[in-house]
PDB file of C-alpha atoms in Angstrom:
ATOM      1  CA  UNK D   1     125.806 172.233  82.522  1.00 63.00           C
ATOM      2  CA  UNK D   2     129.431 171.663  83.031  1.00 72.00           C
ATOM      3  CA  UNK D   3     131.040 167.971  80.621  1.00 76.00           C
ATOM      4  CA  UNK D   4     131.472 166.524  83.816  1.00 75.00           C
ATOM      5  CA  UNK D   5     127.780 166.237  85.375  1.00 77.00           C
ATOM      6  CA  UNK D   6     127.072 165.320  82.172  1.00 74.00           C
ATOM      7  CA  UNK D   7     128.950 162.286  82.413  1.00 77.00           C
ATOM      8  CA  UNK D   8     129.038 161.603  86.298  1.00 78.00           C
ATOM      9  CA  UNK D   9     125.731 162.839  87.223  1.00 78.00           C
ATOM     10  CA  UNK D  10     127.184 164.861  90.080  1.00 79.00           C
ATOM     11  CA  UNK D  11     129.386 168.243  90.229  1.00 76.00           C
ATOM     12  CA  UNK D  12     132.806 168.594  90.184  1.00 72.00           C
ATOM     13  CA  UNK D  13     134.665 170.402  93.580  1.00 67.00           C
ATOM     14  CA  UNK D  14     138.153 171.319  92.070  1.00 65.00           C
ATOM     15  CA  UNK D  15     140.833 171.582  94.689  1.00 62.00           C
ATOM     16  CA  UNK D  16     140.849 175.332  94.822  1.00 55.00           C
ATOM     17  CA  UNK D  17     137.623 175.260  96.383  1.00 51.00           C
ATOM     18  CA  UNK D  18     138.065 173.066  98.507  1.00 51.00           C
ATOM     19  CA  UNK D  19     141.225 175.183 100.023  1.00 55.00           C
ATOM     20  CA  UNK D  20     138.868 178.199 100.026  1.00 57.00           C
ATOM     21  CA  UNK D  21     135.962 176.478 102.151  1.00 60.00           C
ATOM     22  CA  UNK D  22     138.651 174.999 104.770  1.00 62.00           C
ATOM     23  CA  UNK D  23     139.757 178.725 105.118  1.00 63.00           C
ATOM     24  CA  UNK D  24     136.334 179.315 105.620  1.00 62.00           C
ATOM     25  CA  UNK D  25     136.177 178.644 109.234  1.00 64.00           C
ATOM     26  CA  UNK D  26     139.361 180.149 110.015  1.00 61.00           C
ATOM     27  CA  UNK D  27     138.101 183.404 108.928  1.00 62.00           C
ATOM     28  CA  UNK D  28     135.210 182.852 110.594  1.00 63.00           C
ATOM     29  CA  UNK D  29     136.836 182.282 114.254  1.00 66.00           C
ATOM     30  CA  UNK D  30     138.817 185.676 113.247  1.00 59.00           C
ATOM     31  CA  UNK D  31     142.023 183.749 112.961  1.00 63.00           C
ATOM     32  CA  UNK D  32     145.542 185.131 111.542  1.00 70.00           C
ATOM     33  CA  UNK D  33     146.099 183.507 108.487  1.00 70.00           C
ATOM     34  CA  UNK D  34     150.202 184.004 108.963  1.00 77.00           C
ATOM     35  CA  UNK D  35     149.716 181.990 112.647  1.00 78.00           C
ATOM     36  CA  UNK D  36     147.485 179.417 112.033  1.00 75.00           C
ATOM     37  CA  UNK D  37     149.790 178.601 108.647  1.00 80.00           C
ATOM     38  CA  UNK D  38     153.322 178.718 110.789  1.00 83.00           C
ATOM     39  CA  UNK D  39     151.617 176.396 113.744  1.00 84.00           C
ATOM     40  CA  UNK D  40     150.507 173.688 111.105  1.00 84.00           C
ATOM     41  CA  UNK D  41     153.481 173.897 109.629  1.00 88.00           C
ATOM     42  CA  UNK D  42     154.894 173.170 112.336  1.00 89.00           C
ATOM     43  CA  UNK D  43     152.803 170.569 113.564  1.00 88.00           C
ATOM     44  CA  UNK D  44     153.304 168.267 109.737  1.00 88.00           C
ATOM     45  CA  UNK D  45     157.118 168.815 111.111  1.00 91.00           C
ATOM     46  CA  UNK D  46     156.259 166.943 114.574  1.00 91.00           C
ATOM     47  CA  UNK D  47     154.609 164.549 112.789  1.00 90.00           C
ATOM     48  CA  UNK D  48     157.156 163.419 110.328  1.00 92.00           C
ATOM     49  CA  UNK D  49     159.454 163.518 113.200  1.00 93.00           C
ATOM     50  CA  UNK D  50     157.720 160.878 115.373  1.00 92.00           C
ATOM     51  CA  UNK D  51     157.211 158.803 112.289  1.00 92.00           C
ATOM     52  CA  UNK D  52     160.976 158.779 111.684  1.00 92.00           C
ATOM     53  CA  UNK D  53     161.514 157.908 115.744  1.00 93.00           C
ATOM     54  CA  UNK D  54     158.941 154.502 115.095  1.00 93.00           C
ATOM     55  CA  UNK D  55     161.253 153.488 112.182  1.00 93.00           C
ATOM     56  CA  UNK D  56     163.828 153.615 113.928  1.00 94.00           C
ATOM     57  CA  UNK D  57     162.724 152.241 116.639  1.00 94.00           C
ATOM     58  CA  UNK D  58     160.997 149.100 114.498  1.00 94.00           C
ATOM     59  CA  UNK D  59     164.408 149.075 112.074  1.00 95.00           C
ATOM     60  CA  UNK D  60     166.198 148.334 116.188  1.00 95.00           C
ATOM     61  CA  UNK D  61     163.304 145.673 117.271  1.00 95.00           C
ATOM     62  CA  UNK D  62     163.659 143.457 113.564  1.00 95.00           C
ATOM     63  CA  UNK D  63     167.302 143.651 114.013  1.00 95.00           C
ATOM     64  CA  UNK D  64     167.475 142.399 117.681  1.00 95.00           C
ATOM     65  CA  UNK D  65     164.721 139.639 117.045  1.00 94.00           C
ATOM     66  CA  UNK D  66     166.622 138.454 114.007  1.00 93.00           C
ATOM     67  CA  UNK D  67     169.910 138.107 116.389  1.00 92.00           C
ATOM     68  CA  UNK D  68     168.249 136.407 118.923  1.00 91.00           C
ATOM     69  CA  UNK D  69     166.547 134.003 115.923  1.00 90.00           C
ATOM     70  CA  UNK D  70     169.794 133.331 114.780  1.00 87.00           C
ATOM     71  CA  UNK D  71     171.466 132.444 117.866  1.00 86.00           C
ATOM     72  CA  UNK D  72     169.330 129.796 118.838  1.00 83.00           C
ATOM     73  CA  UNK D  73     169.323 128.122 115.394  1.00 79.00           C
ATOM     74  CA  UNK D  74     171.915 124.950 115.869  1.00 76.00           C
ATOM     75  CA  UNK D  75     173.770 124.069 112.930  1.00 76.00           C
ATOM     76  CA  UNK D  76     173.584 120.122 111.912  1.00 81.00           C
ATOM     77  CA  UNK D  77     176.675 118.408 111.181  1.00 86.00           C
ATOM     78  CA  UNK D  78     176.501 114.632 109.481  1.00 89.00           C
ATOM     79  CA  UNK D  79     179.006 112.445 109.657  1.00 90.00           C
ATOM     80  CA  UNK D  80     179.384 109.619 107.141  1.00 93.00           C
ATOM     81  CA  UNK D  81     177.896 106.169 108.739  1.00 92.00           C
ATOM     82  CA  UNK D  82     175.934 107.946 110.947  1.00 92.00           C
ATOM     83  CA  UNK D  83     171.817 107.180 110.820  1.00 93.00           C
ATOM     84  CA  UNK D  84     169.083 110.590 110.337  1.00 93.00           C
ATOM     85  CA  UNK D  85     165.642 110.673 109.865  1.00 93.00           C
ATOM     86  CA  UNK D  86     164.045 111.744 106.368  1.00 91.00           C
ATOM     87  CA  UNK D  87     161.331 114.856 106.873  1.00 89.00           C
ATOM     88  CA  UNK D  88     158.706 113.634 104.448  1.00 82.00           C
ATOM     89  CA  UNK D  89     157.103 116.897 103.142  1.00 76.00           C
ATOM     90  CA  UNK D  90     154.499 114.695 100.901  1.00 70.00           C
ATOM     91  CA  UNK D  91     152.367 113.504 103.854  1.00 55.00           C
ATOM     92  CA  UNK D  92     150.790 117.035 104.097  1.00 62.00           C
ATOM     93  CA  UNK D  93     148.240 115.620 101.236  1.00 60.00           C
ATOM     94  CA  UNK D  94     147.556 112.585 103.184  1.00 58.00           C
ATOM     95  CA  UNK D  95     144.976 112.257 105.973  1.00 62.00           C
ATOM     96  CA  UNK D  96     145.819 111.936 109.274  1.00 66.00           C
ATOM     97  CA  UNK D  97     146.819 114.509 111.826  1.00 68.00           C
ATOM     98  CA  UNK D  98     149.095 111.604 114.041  1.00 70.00           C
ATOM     99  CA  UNK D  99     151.291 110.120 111.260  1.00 72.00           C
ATOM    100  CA  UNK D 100     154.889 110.415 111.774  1.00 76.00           C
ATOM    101  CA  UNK D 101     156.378 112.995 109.244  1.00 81.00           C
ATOM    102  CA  UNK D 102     159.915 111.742 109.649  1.00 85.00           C
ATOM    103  CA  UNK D 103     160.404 108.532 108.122  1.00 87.00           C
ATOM    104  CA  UNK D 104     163.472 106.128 107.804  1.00 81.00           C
ATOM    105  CA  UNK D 105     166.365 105.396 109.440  1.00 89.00           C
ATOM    106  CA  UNK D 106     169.017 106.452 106.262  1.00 94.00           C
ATOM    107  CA  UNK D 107     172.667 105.791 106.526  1.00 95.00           C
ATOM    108  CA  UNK D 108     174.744 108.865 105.439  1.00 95.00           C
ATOM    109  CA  UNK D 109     176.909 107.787 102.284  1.00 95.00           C
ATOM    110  CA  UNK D 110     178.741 111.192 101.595  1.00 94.00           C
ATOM    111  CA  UNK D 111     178.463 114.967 103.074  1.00 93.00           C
ATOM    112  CA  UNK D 112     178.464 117.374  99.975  1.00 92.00           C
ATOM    113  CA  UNK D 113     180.008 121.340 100.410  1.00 86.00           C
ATOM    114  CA  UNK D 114     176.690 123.597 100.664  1.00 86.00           C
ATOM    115  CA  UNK D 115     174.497 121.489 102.829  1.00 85.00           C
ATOM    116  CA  UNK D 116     173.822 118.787 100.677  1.00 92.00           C
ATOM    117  CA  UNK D 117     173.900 115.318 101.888  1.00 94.00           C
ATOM    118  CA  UNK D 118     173.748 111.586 100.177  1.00 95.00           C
ATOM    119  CA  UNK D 119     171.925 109.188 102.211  1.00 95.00           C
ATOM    120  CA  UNK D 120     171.065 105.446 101.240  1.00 95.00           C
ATOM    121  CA  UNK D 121     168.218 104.056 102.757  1.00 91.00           C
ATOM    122  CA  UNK D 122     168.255 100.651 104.965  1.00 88.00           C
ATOM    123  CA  UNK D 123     165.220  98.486 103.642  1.00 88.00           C
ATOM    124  CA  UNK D 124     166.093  99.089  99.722  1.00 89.00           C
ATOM    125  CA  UNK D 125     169.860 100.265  99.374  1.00 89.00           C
ATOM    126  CA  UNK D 126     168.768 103.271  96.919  1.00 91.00           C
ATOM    127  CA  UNK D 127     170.842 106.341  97.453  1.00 93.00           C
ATOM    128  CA  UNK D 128     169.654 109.666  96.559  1.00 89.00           C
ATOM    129  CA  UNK D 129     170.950 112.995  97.468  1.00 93.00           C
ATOM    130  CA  UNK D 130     169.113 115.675  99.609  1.00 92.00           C
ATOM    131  CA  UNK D 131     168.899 118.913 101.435  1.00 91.00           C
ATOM    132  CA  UNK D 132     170.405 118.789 104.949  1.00 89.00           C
ATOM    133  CA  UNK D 133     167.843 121.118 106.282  1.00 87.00           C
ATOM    134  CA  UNK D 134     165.383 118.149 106.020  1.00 89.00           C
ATOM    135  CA  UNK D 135     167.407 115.546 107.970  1.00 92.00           C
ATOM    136  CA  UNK D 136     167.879 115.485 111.815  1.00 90.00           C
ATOM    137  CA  UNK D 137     170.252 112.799 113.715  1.00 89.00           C
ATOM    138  CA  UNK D 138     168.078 109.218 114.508  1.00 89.00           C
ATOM    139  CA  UNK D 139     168.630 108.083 117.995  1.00 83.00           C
ATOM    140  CA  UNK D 140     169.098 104.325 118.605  1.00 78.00           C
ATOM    141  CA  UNK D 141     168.494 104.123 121.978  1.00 71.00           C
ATOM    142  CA  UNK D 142     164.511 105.365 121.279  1.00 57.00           C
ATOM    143  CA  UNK D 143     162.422 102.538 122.004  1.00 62.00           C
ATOM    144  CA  UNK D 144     158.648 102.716 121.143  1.00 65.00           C
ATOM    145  CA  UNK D 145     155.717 102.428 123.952  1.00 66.00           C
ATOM    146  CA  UNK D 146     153.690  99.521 123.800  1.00 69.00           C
ATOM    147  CA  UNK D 147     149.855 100.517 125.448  1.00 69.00           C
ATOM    148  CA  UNK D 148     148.838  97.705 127.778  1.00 73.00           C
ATOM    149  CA  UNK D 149     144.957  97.199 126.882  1.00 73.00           C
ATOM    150  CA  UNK D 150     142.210  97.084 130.020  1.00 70.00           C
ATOM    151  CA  UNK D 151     139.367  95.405 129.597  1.00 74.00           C
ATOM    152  CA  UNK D 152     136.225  96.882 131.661  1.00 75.00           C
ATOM    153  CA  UNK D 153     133.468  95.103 132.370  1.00 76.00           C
ATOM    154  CA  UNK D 154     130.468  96.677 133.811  1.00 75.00           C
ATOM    155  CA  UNK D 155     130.785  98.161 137.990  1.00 72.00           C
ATOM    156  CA  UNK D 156     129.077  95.472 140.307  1.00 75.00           C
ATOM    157  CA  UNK D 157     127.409  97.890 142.481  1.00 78.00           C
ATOM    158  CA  UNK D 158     126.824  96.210 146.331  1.00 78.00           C
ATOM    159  CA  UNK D 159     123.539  96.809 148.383  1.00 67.00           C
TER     160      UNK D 159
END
């Protein structure tokens, strides 16, 4: 008994006979061993070949998607005075799929190099700084619906 179904409980297939039962077949079937070698051979060739071509071709399709991405992304500029909205990324642990995640109006106070932007807030004057990328321009002329309430009382059905 060989160490190794001692310890595994099973016998070991080393690769070289594994190779010798694959040629098995092909000796069998009364195949040239010189042929069938050259026309795998070349086969592992087509195949590396048409997994170069879908690189390629996916290394094309990433770089025209990330084009198009970029040229619809619009660039924010603030100007000092003018009013933005706040993205509030806390509200994500508070209930409520219909809260508003943008809160303010803020009043830009200064336009730092790099995106960064100092905004003072309206109701309590406090100024802090933060990144542009969560601001977007407030719109005075927004006005917000007001939902007219009907009463229904129940159908008066005639005879």
């Amino acid at each position: 008994m060989s160490p190794f179904r001692l310890v595994f409980g099973k016998l070991c297939h080393l690769p070289v006979e594994l190779e010798h039962k694959t040629y098995w077949p092909v000796r069998q079937c009364n195949l040239d061993w010189n042929t069938a070698g050259v026309e795998r051979k070349l086969q592992l060739e087509e195949l590396e070949e048409i997994r170069l071509e879908a690189y390629e071709n996916s290394k094309i399709y990433k770089e025209k998607t990330k084009a198009f991405h970029d040229k619809l992304i619009l660039r924010k500029q603030f100007m000092v005075g003018q009013k933005v909205l706040l993205y509030n990324s806390r509200l994500k642990l508070m209930p409520g799929k219909l809260h508003s995640r943008w809160i303010g109006p803020f009043v830009v106070t200064n336009v730092f190099p790099y995106g960064a932007v100092e905004i003072q807030s309206l109701e309590t004057n406090k100024v802090f700084k933060v990144n542009g990328h969560r601001l977007k321009s407030f719109y005075e002329g927004f006005q917000e619906h007001t939902v007219e309430e009907l009463k229904l009382s129940n159908p008066i059905y005639k005879d």
